[in-house]
Short mmCIF file of C-alpha atoms in Angstrom, two decimals:
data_model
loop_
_atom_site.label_atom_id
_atom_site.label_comp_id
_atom_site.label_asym_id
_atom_site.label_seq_id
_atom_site.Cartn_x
_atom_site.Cartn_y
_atom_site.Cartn_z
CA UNK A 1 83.54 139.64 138.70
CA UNK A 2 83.04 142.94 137.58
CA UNK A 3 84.80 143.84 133.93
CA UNK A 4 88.36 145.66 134.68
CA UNK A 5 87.89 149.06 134.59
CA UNK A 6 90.60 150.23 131.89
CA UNK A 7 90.15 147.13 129.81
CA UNK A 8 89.62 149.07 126.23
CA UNK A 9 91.55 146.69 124.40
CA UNK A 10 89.12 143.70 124.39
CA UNK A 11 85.93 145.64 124.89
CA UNK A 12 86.07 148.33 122.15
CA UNK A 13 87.48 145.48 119.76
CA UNK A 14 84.14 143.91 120.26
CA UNK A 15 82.67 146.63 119.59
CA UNK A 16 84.25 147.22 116.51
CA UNK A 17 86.29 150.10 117.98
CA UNK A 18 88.23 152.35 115.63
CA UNK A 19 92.22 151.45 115.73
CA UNK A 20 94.66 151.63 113.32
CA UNK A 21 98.57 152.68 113.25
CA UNK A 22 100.65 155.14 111.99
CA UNK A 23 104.39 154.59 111.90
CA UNK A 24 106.86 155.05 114.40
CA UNK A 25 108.24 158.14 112.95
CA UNK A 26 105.16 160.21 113.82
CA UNK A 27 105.76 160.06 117.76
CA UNK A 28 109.73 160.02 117.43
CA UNK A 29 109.16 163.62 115.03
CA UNK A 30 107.48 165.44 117.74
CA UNK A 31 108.62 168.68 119.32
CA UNK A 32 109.60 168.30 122.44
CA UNK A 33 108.64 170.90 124.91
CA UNK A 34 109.60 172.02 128.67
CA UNK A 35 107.12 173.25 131.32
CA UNK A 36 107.45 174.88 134.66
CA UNK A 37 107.03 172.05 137.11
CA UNK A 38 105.06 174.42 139.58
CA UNK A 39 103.95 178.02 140.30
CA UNK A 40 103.52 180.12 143.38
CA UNK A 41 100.99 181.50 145.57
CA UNK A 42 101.00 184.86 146.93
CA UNK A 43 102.66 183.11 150.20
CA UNK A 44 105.25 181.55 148.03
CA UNK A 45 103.98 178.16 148.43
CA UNK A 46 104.47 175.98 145.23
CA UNK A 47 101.58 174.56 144.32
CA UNK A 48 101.15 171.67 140.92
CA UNK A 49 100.10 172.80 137.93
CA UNK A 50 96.79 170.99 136.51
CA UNK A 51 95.70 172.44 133.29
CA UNK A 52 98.31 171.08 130.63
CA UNK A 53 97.24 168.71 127.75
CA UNK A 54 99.17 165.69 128.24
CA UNK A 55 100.70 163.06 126.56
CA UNK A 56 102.21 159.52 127.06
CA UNK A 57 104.81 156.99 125.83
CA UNK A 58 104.85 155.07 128.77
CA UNK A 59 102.84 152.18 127.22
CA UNK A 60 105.41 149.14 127.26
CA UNK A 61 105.52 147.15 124.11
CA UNK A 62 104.84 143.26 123.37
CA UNK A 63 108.46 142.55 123.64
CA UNK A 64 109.00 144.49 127.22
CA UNK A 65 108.42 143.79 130.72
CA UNK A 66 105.67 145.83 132.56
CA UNK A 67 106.97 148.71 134.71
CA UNK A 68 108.11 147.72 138.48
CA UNK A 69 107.79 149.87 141.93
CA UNK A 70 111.53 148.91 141.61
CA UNK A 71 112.60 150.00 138.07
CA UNK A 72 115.52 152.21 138.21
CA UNK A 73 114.94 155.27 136.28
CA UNK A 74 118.24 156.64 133.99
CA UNK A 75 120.35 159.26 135.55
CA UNK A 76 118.43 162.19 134.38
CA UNK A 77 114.59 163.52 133.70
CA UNK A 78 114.06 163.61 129.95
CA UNK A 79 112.61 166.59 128.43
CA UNK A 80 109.12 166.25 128.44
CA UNK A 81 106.36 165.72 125.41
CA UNK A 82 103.87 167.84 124.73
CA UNK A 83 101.21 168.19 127.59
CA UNK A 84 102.61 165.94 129.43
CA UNK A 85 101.62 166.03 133.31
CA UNK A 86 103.85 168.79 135.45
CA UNK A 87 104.28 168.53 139.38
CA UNK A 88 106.50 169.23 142.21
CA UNK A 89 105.41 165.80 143.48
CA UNK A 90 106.48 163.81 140.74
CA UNK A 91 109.15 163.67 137.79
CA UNK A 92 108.84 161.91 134.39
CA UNK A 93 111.82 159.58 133.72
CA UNK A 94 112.65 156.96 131.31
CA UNK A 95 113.30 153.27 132.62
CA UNK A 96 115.29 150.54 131.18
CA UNK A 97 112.30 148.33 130.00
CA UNK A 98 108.62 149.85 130.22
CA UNK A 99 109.69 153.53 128.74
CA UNK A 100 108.61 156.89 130.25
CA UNK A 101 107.23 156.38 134.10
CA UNK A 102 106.32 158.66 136.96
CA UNK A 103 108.39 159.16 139.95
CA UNK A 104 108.41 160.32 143.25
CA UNK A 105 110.44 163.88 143.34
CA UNK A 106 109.74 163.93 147.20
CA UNK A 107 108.27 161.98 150.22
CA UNK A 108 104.21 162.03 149.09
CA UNK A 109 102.28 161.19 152.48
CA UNK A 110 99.12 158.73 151.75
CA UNK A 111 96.07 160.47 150.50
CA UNK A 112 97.66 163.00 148.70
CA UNK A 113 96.19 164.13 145.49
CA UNK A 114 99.18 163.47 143.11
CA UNK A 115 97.42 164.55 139.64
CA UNK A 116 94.01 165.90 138.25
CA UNK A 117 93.60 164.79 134.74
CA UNK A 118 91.24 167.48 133.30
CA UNK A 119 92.44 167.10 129.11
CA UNK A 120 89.38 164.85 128.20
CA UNK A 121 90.38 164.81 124.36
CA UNK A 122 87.78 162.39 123.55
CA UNK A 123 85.36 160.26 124.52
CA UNK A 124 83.11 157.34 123.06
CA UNK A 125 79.26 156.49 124.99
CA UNK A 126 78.13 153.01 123.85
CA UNK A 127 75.13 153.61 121.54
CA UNK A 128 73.02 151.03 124.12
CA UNK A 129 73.83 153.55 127.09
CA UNK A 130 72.69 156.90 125.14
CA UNK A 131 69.63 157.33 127.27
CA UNK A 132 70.75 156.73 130.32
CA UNK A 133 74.41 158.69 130.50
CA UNK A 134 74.89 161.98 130.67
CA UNK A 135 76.74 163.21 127.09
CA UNK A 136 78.12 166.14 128.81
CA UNK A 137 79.35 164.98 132.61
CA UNK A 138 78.87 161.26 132.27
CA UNK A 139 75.80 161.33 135.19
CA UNK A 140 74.37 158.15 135.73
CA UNK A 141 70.92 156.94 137.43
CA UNK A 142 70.92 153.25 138.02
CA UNK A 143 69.77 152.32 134.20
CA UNK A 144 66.72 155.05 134.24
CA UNK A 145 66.71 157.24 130.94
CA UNK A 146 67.93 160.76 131.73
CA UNK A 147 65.61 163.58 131.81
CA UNK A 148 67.07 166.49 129.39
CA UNK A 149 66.86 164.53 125.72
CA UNK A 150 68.58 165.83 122.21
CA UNK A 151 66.93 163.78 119.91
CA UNK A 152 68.73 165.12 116.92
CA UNK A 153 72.19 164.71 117.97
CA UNK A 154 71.63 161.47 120.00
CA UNK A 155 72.77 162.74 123.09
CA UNK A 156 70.82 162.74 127.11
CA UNK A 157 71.64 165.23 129.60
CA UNK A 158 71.00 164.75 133.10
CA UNK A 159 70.24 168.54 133.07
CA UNK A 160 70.00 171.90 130.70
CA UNK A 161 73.27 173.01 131.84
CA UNK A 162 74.88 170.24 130.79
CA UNK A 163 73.07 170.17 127.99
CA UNK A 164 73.99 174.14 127.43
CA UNK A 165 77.43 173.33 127.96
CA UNK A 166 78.08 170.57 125.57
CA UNK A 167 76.15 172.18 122.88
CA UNK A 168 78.57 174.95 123.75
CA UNK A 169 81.64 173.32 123.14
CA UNK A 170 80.25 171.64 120.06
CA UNK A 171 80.09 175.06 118.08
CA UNK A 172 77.81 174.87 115.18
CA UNK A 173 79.76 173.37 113.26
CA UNK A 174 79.89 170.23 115.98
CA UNK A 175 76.26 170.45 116.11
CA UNK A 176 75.35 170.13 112.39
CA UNK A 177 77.70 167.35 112.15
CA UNK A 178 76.23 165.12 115.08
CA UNK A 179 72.73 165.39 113.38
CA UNK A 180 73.94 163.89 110.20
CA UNK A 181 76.16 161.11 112.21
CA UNK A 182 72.52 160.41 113.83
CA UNK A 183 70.69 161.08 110.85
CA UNK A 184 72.55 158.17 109.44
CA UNK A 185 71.90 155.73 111.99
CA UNK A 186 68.79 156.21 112.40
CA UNK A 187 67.81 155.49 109.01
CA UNK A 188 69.51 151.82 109.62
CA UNK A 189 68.39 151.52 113.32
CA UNK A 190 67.48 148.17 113.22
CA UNK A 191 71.35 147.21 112.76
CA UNK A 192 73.34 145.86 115.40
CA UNK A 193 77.09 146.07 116.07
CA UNK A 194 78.15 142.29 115.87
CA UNK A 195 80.79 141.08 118.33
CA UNK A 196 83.96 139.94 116.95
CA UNK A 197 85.81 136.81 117.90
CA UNK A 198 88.94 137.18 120.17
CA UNK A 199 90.24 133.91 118.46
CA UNK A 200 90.32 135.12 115.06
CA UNK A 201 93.80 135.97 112.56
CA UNK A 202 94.79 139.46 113.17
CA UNK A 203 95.32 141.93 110.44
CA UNK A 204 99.40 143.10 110.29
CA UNK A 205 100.79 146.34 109.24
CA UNK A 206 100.94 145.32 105.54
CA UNK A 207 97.08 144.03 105.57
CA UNK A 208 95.97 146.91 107.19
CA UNK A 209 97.86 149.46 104.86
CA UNK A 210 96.47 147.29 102.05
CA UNK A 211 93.11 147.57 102.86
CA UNK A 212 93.16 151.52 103.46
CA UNK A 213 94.60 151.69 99.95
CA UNK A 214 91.45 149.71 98.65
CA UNK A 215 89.35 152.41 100.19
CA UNK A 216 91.24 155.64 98.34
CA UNK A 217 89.42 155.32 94.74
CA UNK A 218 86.07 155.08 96.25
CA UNK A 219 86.97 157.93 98.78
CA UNK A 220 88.37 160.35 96.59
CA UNK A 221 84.81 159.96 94.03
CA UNK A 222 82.49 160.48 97.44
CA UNK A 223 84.66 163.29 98.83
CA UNK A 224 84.84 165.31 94.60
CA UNK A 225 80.80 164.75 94.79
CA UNK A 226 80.50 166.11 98.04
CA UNK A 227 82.71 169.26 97.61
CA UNK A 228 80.57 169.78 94.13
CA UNK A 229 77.91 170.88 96.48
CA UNK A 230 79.93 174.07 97.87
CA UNK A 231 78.72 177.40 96.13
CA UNK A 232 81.41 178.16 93.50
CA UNK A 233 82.09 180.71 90.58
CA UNK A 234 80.53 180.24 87.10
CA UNK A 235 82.48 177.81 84.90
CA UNK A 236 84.04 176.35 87.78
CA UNK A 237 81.01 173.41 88.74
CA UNK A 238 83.11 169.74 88.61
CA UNK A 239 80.96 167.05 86.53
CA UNK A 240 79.51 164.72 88.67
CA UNK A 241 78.75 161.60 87.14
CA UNK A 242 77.38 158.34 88.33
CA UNK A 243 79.87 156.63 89.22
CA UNK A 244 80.45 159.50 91.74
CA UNK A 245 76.94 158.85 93.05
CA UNK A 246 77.16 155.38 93.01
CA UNK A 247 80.42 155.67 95.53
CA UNK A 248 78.21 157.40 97.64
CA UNK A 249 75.34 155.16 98.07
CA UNK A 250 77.78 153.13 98.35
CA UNK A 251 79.40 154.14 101.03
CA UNK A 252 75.56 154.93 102.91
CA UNK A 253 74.18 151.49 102.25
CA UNK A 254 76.76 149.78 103.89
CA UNK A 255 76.74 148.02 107.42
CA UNK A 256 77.16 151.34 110.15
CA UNK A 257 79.28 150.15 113.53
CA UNK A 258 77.71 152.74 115.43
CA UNK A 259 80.12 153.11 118.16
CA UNK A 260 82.84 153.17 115.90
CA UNK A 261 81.35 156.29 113.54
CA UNK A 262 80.58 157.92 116.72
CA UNK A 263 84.66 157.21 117.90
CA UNK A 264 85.65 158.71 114.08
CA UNK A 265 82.95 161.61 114.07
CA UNK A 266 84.23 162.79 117.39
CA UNK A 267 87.84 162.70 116.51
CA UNK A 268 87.64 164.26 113.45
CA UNK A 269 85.79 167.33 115.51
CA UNK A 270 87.89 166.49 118.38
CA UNK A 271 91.44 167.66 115.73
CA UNK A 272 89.23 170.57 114.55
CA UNK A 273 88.61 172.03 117.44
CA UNK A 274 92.10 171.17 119.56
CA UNK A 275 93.11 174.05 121.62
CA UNK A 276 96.65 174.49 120.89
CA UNK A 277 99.10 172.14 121.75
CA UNK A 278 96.25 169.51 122.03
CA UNK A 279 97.24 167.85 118.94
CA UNK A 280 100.32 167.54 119.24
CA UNK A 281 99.54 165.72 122.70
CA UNK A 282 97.73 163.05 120.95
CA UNK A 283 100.87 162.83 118.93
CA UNK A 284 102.99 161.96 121.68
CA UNK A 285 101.12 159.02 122.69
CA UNK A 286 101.95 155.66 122.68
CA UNK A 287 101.57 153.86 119.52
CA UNK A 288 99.67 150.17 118.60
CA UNK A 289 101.04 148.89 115.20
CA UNK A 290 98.85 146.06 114.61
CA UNK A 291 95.48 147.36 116.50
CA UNK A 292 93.02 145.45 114.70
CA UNK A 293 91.73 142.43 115.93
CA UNK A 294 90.56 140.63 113.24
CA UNK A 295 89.68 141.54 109.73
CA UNK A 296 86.46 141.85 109.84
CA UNK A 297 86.96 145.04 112.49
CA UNK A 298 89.55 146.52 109.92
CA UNK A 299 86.58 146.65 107.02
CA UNK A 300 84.31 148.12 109.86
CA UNK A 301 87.09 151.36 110.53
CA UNK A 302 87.98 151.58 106.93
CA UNK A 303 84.29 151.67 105.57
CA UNK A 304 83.14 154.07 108.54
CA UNK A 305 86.03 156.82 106.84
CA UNK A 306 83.61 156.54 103.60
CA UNK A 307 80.73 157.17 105.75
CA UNK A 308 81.62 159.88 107.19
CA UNK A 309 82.98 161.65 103.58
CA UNK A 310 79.53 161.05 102.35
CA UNK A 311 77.89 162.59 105.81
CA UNK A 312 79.75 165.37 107.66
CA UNK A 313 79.73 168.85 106.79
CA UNK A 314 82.17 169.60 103.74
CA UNK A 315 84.32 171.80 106.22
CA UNK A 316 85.45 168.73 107.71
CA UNK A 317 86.65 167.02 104.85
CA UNK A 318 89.97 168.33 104.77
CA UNK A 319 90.67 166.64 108.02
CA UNK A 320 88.48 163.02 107.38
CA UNK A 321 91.35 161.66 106.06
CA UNK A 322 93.18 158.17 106.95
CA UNK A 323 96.07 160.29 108.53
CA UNK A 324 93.55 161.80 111.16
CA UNK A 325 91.90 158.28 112.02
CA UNK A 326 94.81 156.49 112.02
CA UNK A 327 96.18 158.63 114.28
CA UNK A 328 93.65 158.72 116.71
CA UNK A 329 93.20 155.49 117.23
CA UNK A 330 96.48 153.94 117.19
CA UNK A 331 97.41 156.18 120.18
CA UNK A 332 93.91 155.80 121.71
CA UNK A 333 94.11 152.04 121.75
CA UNK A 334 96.37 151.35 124.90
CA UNK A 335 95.58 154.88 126.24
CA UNK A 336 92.20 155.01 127.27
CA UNK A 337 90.41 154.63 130.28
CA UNK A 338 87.01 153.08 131.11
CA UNK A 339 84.04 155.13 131.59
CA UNK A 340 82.34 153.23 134.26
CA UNK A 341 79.08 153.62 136.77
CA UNK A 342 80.27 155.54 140.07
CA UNK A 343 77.57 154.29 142.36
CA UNK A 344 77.26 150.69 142.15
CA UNK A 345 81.77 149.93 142.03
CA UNK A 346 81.96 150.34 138.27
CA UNK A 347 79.36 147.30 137.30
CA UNK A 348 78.38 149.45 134.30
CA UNK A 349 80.54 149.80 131.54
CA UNK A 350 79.35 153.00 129.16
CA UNK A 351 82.48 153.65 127.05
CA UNK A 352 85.64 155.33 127.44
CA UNK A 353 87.90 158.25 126.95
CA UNK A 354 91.44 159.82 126.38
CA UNK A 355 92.93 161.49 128.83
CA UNK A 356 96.60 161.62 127.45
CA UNK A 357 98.12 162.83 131.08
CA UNK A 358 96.96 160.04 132.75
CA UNK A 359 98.54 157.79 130.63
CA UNK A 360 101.74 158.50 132.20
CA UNK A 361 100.72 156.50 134.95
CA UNK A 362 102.52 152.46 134.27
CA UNK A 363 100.85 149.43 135.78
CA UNK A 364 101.34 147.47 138.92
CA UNK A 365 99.73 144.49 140.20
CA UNK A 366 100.50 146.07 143.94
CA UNK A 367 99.60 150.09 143.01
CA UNK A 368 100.72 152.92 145.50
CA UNK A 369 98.24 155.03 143.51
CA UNK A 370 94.16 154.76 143.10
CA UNK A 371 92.28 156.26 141.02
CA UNK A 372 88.64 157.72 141.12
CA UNK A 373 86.62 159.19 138.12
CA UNK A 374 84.96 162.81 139.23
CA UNK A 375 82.88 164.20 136.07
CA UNK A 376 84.78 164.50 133.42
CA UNK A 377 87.99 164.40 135.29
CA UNK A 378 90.49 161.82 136.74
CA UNK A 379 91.91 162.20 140.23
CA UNK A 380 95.26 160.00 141.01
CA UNK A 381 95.97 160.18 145.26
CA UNK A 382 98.75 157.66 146.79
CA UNK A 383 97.28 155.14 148.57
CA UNK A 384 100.07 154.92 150.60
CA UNK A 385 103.58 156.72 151.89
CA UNK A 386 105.88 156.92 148.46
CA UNK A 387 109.14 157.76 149.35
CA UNK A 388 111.15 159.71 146.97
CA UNK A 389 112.65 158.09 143.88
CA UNK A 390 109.92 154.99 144.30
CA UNK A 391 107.87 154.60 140.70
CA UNK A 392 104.14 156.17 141.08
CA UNK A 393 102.24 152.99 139.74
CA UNK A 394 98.27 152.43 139.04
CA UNK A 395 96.63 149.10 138.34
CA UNK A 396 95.20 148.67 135.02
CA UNK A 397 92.89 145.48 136.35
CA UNK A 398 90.45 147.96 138.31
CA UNK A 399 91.22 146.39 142.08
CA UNK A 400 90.67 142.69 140.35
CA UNK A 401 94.47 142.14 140.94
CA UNK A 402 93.39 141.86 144.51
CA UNK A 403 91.58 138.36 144.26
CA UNK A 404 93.29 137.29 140.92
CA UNK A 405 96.53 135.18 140.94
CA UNK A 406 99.95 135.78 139.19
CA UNK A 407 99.44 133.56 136.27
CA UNK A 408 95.97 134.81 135.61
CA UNK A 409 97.23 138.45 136.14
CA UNK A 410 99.95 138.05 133.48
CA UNK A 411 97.66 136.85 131.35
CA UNK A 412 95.03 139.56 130.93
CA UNK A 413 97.60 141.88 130.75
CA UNK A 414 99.49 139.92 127.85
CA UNK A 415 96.31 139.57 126.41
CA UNK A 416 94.70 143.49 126.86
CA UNK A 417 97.90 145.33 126.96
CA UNK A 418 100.67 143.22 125.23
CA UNK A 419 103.12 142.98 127.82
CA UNK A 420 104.49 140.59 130.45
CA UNK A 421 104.44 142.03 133.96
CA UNK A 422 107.47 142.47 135.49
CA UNK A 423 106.37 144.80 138.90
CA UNK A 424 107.26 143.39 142.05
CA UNK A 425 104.20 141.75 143.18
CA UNK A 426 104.66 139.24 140.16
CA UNK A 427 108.52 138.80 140.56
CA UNK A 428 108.09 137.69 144.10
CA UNK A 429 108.01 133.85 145.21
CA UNK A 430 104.89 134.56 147.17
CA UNK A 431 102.14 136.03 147.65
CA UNK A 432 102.02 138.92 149.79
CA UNK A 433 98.81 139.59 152.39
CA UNK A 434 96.77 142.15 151.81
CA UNK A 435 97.71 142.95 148.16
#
């Protein structure tokens, strides 16, 4: 059975996958904002708008039932987050136990393209898939190494335009710090990423702001030494002694999760260069208190911060702080979506990526929605007639709901996502054909 295709939660904690949480108040301070829901054609014809960062805080938590085709939504449409998806075919609503959730505004025949989700904030390729996935478009060849290489950022292309393009959108700054992410592995290429027990005691909020803590002494001596080596006036040189040298050798001689300093490297550049609004997008997602899932991943995300203050250019220090990380990956945690092969039904699993507008879309075990991965871009279309008012639902379990029963259902979902389904297909007393 092949993996499910959204299932983050289990594979990137193997992985050591960055995730920590900041509090509540972070997502409840954010601006809210209003968009047009359409615009106009020279016939008059309103057509949806595609282009908006997006946002989500649809995720359900532990505590609440997963969102049904028959939720009722509240009586009105609640001002929208920042970037969240806008579209004459749907509206975003709150419901009484899984949050924000898309809804019909209007009969939506099958086969219609409901959403394009084109904000690709960031995305993670598994170090053992570098060669043979394209860094730009995500190409894939059946496990053959791609033809267009950049050795010094770690990156394949399946062609120079790709390659053009992503060393376009890098900048120069983006480029200097991928060589010195890669720099750093290499130099300790013949460590592996260990995989991390499922079974294991999980780090709470009090452990993990305890261990973060630990880190600050040792990060603030790496990040003075590394800002001593900016140009500055006469007089003005800090002392560096050794025990600021020592914190960053340190720091570079420790074990390197490599897909988790390629997560934190990315995100850092990822908040540098946010296009406005962006951001405050990733703000407006869904938060995971207690991400961690054990504490032997914690140590990995806390001693990859240090890594990076001893590696990336000193521009970026001012934003490789706790508060970026933190954020990034407790929103990223229950909002990301597999990166998967498109020729063989998704066998191959090579990472994953944000794309905050699609998180709108809740769970069912019996989805009126599928979903298909073009490029760098998600495409939602109704797999069947929605009438208006009737909750726009995907399937987090990648089409395995199909052969799977109820009770092992509910519990991936409990386990991956933290939430007991409550949709219809699991509150029925049978099973129904075809679904």
């Amino acid at each position: 059975m092949a993996l499910p295709e959204d299932d983050v939660v289990s594979l990137t904690a193997n992985l050591h996958t960055l995730t920590l949480q900041l509090t509540k108040g972070d997502t409840d301070d954010a601006q809210l904002t209003s968009y047009p829901a359409s615009t106009t054609t020279e016939s008059g014809a309103a057509t949806p708008l595609t282009s908006y960062p997006a946002s989500s805080v649809s995720r359900p938590s532990s505590s609440s039932s997963a969102p049904s085709l028959a939720a009722s939504p509240l009586d009105q449409p609640k001002p929208l987050l920042p970037g969240a998806p806008v579209s004459p075919l749907f509206e975003i609503r709150d419901t009484p136990t899984a949050g924000r959730a898309v809804f019909a505004s209007q009969d939506v025949e099958a086969g219609a393209l409901l959403w394009r989700a084109e904000d690709l904030t960031l995305s993670v390729l598994l170090r053992e898939y570098r060669r043979e996935v394209c860094g730009q478009c995500f190409a894939y060849d059946y496990g053959r190494d791609l033809p267009v290489r950049d050795s010094a950022v770690g990156f394949v292309f399946c062609s120079t335009e790709c390659r053009n393009t992503w060393r376009r959108e890098a900048g120069e700054l983006g480029l200097r710090a991928w060589t010195a992410v890669e720099s750093l592995v290499k130099k300790r290429s013949k460590e592996e990423d260990k995989m991390v027990a499922l079974d294991v005691p999980k780090p709470d909020v009090e452990a993990i702001k305890q261990a973060w803590a630990e880190a600050e002494s040792q990060a603030e001596l790496i990040r003075a030494a590394r800002m001593a080596e900016q140009p500055r006036e006469e007089g003005q040189v800090p002392r560096i002694t050794k025990q600021h040298r020592r914190a960053v050798q340190k720091a570079l001689q420790a074990p390197i999760a490599t897909d988790v300093l390629a997560f934190c490297a990315g995100g850092v550049l990822a908040r540098h260069g946010a296009a406005p609004g962006r951001w405050e997008a990733v703000l407006s997602l869904a938060v995971d208190e207690t991400p961690y899932i054990s504490f032997e991943d914690l140590n990995a995300h806390v001693q990859t911060y240090l890594q990076l203050l001893a590696v990336l250019p000193t521009e970026l220090l001012p934003l490789t702080t706790p508060e970026t990380l933190r954020t990034l990956t407790s929103r990223d945690n229950h909002n990301a979506f597999g990166i998967r092969s498109l020729e063989d039904e998704g066998s191959e699993f090579f990472g994953y990526g944000c794309w905050p507008s699609a998180s709108y879309f809740n769970h069912s075990c019996g989805p009126n929605v599928f979903k298909k991965r073009d490029g760098r871009v998600w495409e939602f279309r109704a797999g069947k007639d929605i009438a208006k008012g009737e909750e726009i639902n995907i399937t987090y379990l990648g089409g395995d709901e199909q052969s799977m029963s109820r009770e092992e259902r509910r519990a991936l979902l409990r386990r991956n996502w933290g939430f007991d389904c409550g949709c219809k297909r699991c509150q029925e007393l049978w099973t129904l054909s075809g679904l």
